[in-house]
Coordinates of C-alpha atoms and ligand atoms in Angstrom, one line a residue:
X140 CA 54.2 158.0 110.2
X141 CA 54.8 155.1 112.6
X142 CA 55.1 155.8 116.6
X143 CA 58.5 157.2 117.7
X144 CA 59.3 154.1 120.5
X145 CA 60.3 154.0 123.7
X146 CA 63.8 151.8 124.5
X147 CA 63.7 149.7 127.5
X148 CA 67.0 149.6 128.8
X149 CA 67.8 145.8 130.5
X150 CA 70.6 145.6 133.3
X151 CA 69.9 143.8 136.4
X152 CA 66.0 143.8 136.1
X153 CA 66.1 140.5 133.6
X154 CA 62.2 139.5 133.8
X155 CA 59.0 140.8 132.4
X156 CA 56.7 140.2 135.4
X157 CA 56.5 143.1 137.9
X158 CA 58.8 145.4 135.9
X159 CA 58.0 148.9 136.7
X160 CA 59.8 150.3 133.8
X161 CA 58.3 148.1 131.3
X162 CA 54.7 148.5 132.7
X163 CA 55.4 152.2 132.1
X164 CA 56.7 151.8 128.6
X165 CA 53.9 149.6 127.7
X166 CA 51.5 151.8 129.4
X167 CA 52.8 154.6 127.4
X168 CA 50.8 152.4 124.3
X169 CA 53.9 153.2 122.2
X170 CA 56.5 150.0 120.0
X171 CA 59.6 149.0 122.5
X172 CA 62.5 148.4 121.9
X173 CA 64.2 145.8 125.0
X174 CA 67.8 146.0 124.4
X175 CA 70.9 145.1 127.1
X176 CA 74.4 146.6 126.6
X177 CA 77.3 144.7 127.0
X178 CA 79.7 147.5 128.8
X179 CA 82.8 145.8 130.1
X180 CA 84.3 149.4 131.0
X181 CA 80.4 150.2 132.6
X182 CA 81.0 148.4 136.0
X183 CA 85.0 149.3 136.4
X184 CA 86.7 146.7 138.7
X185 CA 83.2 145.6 139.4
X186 CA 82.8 144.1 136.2
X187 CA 81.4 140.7 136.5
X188 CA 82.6 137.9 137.3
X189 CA 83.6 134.9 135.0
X190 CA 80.3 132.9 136.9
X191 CA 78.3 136.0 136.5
X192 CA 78.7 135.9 132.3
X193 CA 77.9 132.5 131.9
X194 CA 74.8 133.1 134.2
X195 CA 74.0 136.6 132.3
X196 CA 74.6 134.4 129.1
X197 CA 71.7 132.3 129.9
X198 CA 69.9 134.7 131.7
X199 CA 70.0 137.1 127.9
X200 CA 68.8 133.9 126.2
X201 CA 65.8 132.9 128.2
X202 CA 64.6 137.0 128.4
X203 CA 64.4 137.1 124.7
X204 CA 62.5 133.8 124.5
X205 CA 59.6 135.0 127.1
X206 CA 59.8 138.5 124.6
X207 CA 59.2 136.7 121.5
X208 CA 56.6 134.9 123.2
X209 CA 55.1 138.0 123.4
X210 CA 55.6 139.3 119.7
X211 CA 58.6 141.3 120.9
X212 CA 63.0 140.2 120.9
X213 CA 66.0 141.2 122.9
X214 CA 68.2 143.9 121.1
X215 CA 71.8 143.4 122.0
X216 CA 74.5 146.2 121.5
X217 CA 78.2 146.4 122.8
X218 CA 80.0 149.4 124.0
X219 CA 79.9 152.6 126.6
X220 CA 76.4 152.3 127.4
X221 CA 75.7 156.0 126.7
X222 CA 76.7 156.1 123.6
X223 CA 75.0 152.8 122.7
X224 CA 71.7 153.9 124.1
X225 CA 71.8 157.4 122.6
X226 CA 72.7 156.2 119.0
X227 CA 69.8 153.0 119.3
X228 CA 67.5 156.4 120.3
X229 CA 68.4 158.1 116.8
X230 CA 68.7 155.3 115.0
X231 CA 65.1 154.5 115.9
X232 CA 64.0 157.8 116.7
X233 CA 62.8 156.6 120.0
X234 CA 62.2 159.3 122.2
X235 CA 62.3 158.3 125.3
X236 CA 64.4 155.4 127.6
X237 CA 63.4 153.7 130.8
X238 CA 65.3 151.7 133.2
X239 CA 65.5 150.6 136.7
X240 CA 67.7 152.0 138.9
X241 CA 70.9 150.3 140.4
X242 CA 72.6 150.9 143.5
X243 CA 76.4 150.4 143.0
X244 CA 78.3 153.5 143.6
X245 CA 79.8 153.0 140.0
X246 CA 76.0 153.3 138.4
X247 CA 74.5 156.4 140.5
X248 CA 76.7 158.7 138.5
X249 CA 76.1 157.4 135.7
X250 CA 72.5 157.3 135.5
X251 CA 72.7 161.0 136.5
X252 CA 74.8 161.2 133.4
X253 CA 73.3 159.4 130.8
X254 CA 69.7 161.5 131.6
X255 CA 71.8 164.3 131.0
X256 CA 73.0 163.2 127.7
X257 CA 69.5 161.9 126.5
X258 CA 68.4 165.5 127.6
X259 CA 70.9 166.8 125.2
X260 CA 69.4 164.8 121.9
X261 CA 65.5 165.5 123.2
X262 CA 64.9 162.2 124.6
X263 CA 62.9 161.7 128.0
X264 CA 65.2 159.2 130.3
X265 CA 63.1 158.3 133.2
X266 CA 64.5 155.5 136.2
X267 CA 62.5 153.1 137.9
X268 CA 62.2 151.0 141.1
X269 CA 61.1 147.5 141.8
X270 CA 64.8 145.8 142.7
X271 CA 64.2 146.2 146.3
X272 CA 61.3 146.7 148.6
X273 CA 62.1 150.0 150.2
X274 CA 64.1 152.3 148.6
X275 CA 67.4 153.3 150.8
X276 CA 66.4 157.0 150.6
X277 CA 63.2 156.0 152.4
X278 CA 64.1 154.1 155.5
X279 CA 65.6 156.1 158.4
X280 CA 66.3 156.3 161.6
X281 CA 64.6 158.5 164.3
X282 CA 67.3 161.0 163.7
X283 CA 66.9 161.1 159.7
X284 CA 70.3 159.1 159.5
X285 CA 70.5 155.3 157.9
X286 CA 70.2 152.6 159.9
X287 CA 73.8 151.1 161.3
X288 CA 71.9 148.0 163.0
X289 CA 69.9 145.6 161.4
X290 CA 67.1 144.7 164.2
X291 CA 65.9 148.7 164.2
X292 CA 65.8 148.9 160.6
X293 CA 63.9 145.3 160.4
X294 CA 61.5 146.4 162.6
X295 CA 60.8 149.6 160.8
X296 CA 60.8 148.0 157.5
X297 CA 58.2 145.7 158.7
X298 CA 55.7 148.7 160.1
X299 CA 56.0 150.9 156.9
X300 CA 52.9 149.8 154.8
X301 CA 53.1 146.2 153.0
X302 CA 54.9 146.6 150.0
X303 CA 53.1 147.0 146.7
X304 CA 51.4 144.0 144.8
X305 CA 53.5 142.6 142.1
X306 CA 52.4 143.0 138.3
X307 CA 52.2 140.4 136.1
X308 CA 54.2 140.4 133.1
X309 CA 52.5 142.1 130.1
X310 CA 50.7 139.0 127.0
X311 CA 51.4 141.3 124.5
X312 CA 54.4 143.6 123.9
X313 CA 54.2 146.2 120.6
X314 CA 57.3 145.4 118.3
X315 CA 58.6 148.7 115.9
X316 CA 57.7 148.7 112.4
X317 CA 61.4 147.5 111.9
X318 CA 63.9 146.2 114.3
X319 CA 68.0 147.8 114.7
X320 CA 70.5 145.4 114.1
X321 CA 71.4 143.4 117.2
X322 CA 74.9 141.6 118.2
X323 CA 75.1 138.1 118.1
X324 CA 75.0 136.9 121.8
X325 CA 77.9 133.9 120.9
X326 CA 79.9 137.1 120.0
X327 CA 80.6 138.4 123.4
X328 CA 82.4 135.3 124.8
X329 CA 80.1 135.4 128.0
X330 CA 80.7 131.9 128.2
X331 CA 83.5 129.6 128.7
X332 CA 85.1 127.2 125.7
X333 CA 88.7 126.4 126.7
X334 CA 88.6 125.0 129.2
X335 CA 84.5 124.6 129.6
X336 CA 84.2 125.0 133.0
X337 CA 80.7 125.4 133.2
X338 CA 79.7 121.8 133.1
X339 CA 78.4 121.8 137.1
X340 CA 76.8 124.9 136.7
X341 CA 74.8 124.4 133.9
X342 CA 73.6 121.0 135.9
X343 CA 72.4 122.6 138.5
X344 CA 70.7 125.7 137.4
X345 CA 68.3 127.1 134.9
X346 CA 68.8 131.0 134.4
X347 CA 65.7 133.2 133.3
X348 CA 62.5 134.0 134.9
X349 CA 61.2 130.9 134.5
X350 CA 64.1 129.3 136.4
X351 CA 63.1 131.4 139.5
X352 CA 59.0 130.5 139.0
X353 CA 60.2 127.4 139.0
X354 CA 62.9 127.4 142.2
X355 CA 60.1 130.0 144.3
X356 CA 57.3 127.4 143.6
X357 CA 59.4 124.4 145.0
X358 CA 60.6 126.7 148.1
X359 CA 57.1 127.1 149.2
X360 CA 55.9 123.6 148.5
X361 CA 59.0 121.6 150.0
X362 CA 61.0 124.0 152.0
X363 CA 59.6 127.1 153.6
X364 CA 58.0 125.2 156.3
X365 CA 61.2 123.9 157.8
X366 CA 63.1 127.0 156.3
X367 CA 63.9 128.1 159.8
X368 CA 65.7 124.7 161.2
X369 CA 67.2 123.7 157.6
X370 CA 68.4 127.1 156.8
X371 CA 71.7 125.6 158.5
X372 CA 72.4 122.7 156.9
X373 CA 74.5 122.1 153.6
X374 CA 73.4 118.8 152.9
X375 CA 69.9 119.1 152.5
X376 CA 67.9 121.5 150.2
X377 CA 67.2 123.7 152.8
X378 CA 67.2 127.1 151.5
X379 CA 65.8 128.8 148.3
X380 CA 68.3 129.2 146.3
X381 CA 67.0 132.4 144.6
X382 CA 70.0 134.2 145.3
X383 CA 71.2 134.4 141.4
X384 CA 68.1 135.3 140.5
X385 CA 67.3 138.2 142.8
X386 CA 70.7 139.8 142.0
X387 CA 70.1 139.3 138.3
X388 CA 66.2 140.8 139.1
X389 CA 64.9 137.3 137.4
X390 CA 62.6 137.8 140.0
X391 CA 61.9 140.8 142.2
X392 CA 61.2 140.7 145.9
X393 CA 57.7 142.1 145.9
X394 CA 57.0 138.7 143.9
X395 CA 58.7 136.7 146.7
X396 CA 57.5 138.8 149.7
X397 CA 53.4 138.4 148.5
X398 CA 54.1 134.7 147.6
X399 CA 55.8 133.5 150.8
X400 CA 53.0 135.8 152.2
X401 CA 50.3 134.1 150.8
X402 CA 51.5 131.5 151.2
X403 CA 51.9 131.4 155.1
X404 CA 48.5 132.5 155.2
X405 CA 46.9 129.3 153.2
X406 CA 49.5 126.8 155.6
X407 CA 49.6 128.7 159.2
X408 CA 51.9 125.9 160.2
X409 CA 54.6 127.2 157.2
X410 CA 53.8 130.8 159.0
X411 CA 57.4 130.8 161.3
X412 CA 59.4 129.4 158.1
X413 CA 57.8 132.2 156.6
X414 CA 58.6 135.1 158.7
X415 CA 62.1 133.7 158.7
X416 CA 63.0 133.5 155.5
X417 CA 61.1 137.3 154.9
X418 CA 64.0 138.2 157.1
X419 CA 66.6 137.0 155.1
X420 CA 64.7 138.8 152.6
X421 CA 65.0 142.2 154.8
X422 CA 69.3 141.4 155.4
X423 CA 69.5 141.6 151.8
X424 CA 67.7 145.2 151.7
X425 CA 69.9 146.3 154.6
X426 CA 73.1 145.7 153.1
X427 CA 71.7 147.4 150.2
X428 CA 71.0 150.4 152.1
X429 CA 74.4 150.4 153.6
X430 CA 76.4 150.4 150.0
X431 CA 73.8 152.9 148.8
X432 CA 74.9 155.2 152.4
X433 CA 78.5 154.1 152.3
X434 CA 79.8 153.5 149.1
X435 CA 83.2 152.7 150.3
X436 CA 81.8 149.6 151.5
X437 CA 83.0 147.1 148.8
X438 CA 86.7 148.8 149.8
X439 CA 87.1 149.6 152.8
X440 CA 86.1 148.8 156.9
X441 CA 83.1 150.4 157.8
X442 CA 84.4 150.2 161.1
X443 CA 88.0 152.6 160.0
X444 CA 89.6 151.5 162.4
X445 CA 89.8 147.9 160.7
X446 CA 92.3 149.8 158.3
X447 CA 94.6 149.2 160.4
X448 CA 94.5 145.3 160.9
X449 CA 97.8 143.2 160.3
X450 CA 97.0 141.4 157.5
X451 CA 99.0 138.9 156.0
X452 CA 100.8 138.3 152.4
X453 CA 100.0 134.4 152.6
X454 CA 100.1 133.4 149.2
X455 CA 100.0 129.8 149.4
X456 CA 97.2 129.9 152.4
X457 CA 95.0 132.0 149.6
X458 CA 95.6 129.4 147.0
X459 CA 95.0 126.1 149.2
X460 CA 91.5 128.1 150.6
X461 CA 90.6 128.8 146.5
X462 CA 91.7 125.2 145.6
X463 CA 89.4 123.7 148.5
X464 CA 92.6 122.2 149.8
X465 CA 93.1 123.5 153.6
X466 CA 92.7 120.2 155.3
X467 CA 89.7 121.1 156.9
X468 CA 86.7 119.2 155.0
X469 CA 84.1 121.5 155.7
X470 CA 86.1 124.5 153.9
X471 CA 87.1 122.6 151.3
X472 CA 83.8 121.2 150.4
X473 CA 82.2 124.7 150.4
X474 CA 85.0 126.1 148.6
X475 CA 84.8 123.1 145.9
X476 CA 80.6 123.2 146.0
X477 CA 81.5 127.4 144.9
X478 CA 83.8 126.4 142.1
X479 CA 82.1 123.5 140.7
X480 CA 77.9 124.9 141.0
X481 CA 78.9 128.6 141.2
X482 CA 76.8 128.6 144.1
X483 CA 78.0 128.1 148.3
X484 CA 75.5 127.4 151.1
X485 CA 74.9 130.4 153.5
X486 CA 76.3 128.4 156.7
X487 CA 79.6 127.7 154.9
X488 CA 80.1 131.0 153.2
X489 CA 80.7 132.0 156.8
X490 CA 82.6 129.5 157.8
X491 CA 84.9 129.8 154.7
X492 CA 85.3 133.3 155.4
X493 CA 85.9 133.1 158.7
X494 CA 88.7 130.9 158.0
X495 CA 90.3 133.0 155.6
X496 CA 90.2 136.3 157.6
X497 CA 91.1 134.4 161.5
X498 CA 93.1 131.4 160.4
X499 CA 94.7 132.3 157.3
X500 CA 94.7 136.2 158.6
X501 CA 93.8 137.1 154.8
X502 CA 92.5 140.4 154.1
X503 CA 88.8 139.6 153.7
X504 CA 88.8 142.3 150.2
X505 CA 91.1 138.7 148.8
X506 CA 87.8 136.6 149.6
X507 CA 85.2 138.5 148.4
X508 CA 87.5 139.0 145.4
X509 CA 87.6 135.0 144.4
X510 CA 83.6 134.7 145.4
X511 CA 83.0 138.1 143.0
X512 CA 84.9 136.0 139.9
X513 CA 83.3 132.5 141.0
X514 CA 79.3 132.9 142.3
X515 CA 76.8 133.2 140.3
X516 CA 74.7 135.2 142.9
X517 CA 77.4 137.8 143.4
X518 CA 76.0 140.6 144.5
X519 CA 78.3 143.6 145.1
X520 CA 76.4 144.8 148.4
X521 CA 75.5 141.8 150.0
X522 CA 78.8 140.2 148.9
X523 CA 80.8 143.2 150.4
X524 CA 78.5 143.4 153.6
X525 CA 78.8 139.7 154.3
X526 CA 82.4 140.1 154.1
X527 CA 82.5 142.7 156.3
X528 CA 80.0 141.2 158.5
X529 CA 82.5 138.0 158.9
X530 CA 85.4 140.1 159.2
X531 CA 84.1 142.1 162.3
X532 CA 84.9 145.7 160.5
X533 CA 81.2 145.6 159.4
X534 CA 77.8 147.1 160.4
X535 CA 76.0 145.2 163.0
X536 CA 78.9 142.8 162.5
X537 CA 80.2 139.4 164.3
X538 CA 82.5 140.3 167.0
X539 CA 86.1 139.6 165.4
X540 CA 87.0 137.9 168.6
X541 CA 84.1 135.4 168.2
X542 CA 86.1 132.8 165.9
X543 CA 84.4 129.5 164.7
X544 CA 86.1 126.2 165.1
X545 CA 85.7 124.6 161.7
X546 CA 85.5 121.4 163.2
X547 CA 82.9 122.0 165.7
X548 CA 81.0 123.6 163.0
X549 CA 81.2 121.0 160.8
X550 CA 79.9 118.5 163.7
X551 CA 77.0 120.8 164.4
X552 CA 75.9 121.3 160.8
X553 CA 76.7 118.3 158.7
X554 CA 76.8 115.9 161.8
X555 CA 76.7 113.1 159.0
X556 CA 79.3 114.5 156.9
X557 CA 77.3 114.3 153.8
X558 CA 77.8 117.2 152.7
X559 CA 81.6 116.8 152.7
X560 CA 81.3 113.7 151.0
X561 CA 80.0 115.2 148.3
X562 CA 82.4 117.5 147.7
X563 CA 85.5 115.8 149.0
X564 CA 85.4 112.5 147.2
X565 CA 88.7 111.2 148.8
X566 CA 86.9 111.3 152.4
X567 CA 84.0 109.1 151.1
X568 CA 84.5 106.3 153.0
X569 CA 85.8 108.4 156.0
X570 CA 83.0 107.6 159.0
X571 CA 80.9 110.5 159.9
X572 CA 82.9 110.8 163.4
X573 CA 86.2 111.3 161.6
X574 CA 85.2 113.1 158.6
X575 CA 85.3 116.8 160.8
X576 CA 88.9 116.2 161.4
X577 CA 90.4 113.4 159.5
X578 CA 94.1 114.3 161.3
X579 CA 92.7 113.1 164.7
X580 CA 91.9 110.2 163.1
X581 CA 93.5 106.8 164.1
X582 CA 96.1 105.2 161.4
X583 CA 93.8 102.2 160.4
X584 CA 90.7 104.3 160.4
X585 CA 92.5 106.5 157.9
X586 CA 94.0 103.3 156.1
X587 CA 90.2 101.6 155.9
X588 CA 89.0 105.0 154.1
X589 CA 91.9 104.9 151.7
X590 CA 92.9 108.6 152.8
X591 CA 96.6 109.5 153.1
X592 CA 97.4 112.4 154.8
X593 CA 99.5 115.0 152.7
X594 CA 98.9 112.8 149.8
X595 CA 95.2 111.7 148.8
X596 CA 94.6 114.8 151.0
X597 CA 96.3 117.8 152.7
X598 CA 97.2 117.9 156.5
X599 CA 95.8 121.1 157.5
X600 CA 97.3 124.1 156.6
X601 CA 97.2 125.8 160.1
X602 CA 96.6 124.6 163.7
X603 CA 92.9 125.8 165.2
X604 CA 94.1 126.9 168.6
X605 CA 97.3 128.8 167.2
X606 CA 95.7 130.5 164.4
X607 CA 92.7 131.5 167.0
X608 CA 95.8 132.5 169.1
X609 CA 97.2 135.1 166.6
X610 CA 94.1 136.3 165.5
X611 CA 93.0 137.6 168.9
X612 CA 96.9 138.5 169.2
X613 CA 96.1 140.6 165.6
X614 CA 92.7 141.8 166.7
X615 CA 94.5 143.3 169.9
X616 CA 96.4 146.0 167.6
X617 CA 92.8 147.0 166.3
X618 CA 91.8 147.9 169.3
X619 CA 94.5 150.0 170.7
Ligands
FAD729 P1 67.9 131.9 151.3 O1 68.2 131.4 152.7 O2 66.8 131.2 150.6 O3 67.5 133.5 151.5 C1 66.7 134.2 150.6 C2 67.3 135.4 150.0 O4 67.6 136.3 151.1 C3 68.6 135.1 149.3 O5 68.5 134.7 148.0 C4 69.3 136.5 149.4 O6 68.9 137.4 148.4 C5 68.8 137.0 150.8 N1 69.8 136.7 151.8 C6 69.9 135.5 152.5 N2 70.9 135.6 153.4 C7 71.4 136.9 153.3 C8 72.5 137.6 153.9 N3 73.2 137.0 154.9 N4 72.8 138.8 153.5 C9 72.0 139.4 152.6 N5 71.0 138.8 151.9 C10 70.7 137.5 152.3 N6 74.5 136.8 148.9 C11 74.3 137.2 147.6 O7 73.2 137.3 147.1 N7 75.4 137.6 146.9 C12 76.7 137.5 147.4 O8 77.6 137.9 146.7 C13 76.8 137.0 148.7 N8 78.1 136.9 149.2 C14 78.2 136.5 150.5 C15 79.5 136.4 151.1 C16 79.7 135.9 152.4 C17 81.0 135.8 153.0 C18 78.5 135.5 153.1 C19 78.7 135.0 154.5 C20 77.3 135.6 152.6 C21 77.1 136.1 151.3 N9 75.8 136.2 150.7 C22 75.7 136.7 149.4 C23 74.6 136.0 151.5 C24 74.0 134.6 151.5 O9 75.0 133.6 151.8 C25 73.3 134.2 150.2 O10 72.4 135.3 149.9 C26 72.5 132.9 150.4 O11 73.3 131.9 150.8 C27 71.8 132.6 149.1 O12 71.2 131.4 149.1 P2 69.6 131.3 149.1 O13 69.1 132.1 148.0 O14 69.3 129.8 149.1 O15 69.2 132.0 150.5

């Protein structure tokens, strides 16, 4: 009689290494079955994104390679997730399904559900951690209430004890005597064909687990050193670019924490890079544990009376701020970087967003919208905190009324212009005085470049100190 098998239920835990609900499942000694369920009705308006397939699509691929290295293979099945999982459990006659745990408001529910169901037909469902360090239920204030301000809850996440070692990922994983029928992964349309779009993308990333050995490895050798000055800049490789593969759990943060870690303890002098970039590390866990507390937070201001800001119906403002074509070169180059890599520096998300909510006075739900459909990191609670922490109506957030100058920004952090040259093309020859502003410019300067204002590219689509103007002017209502 061969061993009923346990199903290991993938999501957004797509790795092998330090995966608490596979260690259990292989622990348990019994066959499993890895399978991922394509749900399009699962996630609601948070489905993903059209940059979040193709990065799953890859992602899917390179799991089921490191499985069958390991005598095992990625099952794929379509459809409400419930039902998927509870007819591979009979058709197998698996009796029991592990996962780890999510924390969009959309999944809490669910999970609660589906053990229910799985309870119905006999079968043990049990959830996991390991996709963040502390679990939101653990960290609280003095009072027993979640943290509303990040420095408090950094410091207390730093004195609980050092979280847990990472695993590594099992040699050896036992397959069923036969394996269910799988879809075809081509067969979900995950990625683009008509147009291909994808092109950048798949030039400057490599999803899967060994894509994020690969990108930690070089962050520690080349980067975390400096982390802490070059964090700011766009043009140089300054930062780790893990961000698609935590939020697809290609790696998990107790791998990162105890690498950077160690580290920082063989290379003191890499120690301040270090303890910078854990805190990056920590802002991610926060705005975790503010979705997971408030899970109006993709929706609505965490600060209510935000609800009542003026925004604006500016249609062709939204459209020149998607297209990368606002006049300003540092938000169009971030906003083409986003559309052509899938991917937008930290510095220039926020000043991107910025624009759009104090310049273009665009409802910042509009932004995180277009950077849900078009990052491949998209992460619905640090995109929706980020948001909010831009837009002022967030926890611990910017003060609205503190409203960056593009130009001065782009002076301060890409004093070269490099970065905008390499994502506004038409500005090339532009020298790196004029490149912030290219309207200030003098006529033959402009001529010299080849750059035609309104033509070869836009004037801008608002004036600084007017649009700063109404904003405060707009911000003014909030407060009364
Ligand atoms: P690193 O500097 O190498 O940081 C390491 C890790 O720390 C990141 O991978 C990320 O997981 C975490 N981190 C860094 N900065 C932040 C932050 N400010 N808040 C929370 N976690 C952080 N990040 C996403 O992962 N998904 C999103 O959808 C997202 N949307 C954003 C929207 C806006 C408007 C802004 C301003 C920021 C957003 N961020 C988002 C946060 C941040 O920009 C990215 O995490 C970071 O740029 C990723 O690059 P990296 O991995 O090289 O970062």
């Amino acid at each position: 009689m061969p061993q009923s098998p346990v199903i290991v239920w993938f999501r957004r835990d797509l790795r092998l290494a330090d995966h608490p609900a596979l260690d259990a499942a292989v622990a348990s000694g019994r066959p499993i079955i890895p399978v991922h369920v394509h749900d399009t009705e699962l996630g609601g308006k948070w489905a993903l994104g059209a940059a979040s397939r193709w990065w799953l699509a890859g992602s899917l691929r390179s799991l089921d390679e490191e499985l069958q290295k390991r005598g095992s293979r990625l099952l794929l099945r379509s459809g409400d997730t419930a039902e998927a999982l509870r007819a591979l459990a009979k058709e197998c006659n698996a009796q029991a399904v592990y996962f780890t745990r999510g924390y969009e408001p959309f999944i809490r529910p669910f999970e609660a559900s589906l053990k229910g169901a799985l309870g119905e037909d006999g079968v043990e469902c049990r959830r996991f951690g390991g996709h963040l360090l502390f679990e939101p239920e653990e960290v609280m204030n003095k009072s027993g209430e979640p943290f509303k301000v990040f420095t408090p809850y950094y410091k207390t996440c730093l004195a609980r004890a050092t979280p847990r070692q990472p695993r590594p990922a099992a040699t050896k994983l036992d397959a069923p005597a036969v394996w269910p029928e799988s879809d075809a992964l081509e067969a979900w349309g995950l990625e683009p064909t008509k147009p291909d779009w994808a092109g950048g993308m798949r030039e400057t990333w490599a999803p899967g687990e060994r894509g994020a050995e690969a990108r930690l490895n070089d962050f520690m050798k080349t980067i975390m050193r400096g982390y802490s000055d070059t964090r700011n800049l766009p043009d140089v490789s300054g930062t780790s670019r893990l961000s698609p593969y935590l939020a697809f759990g290609e790696v998990s943060p107790h791998q990162i924490w105890h690498a950077v870690c160690a580290a920082s303890e063989a290379a003191p002098e890499g120690r301040k890079g270090a303890e910078s970039y854990l805190r990056e590390l920590i802002w991610r866990e926060f705005s975790y544990q503010l979705l997971f507390h408030h899970l109006h937070l993709p929706e609505a201001a965490f600060r209510p009376e935000f609800n009542a800001f003026p925004w604006t119906q500016n249609e062709q403002g939204l459209e020149a701020w998607r297209r990368g074509r606002t006049g300003y070169p540092i938000v169009d180059a971030g906003m083409r970087q986003l559309w052509e890599t899938g991917w937008m520096h930290n510095r220039v998300r926020m000043i991107v967003a910025s624009f759009l909510i104090k310049h273009l006075l665009i409802d910042w739900r509009e932004g995180k919208a277009w950077f849900w459909d078009t990052l491949v990191d998209a992460d619905l609670a640090n995109n929706a905190a980020s948001w909010q922490w831009v837009a002022g109506s967030g926890a611990d957030a910017a003060p609205y009324f503190r409203i960056f100058n593009p130009t001065l920004q782009s002076e301060k952090f890409d004093a070269e212009g490099g970065y905008i040259r390499r994502f506004v093309p038409e500005l090339t020859k532009l020298d790196s005085k004029t490149i912030h502003a290219p309207w200030l410019a003098a006529p033959a300067a402009l001529a010299r470049a080849g750059v035609r204002l309104g033509d070869t590219y836009p004037m801008p689509v608002v004036d600084h100190a007017k649009a700063r103007a109404a904003a405060l002017a707009a911000y003014e209502r909030v407060k009364k």
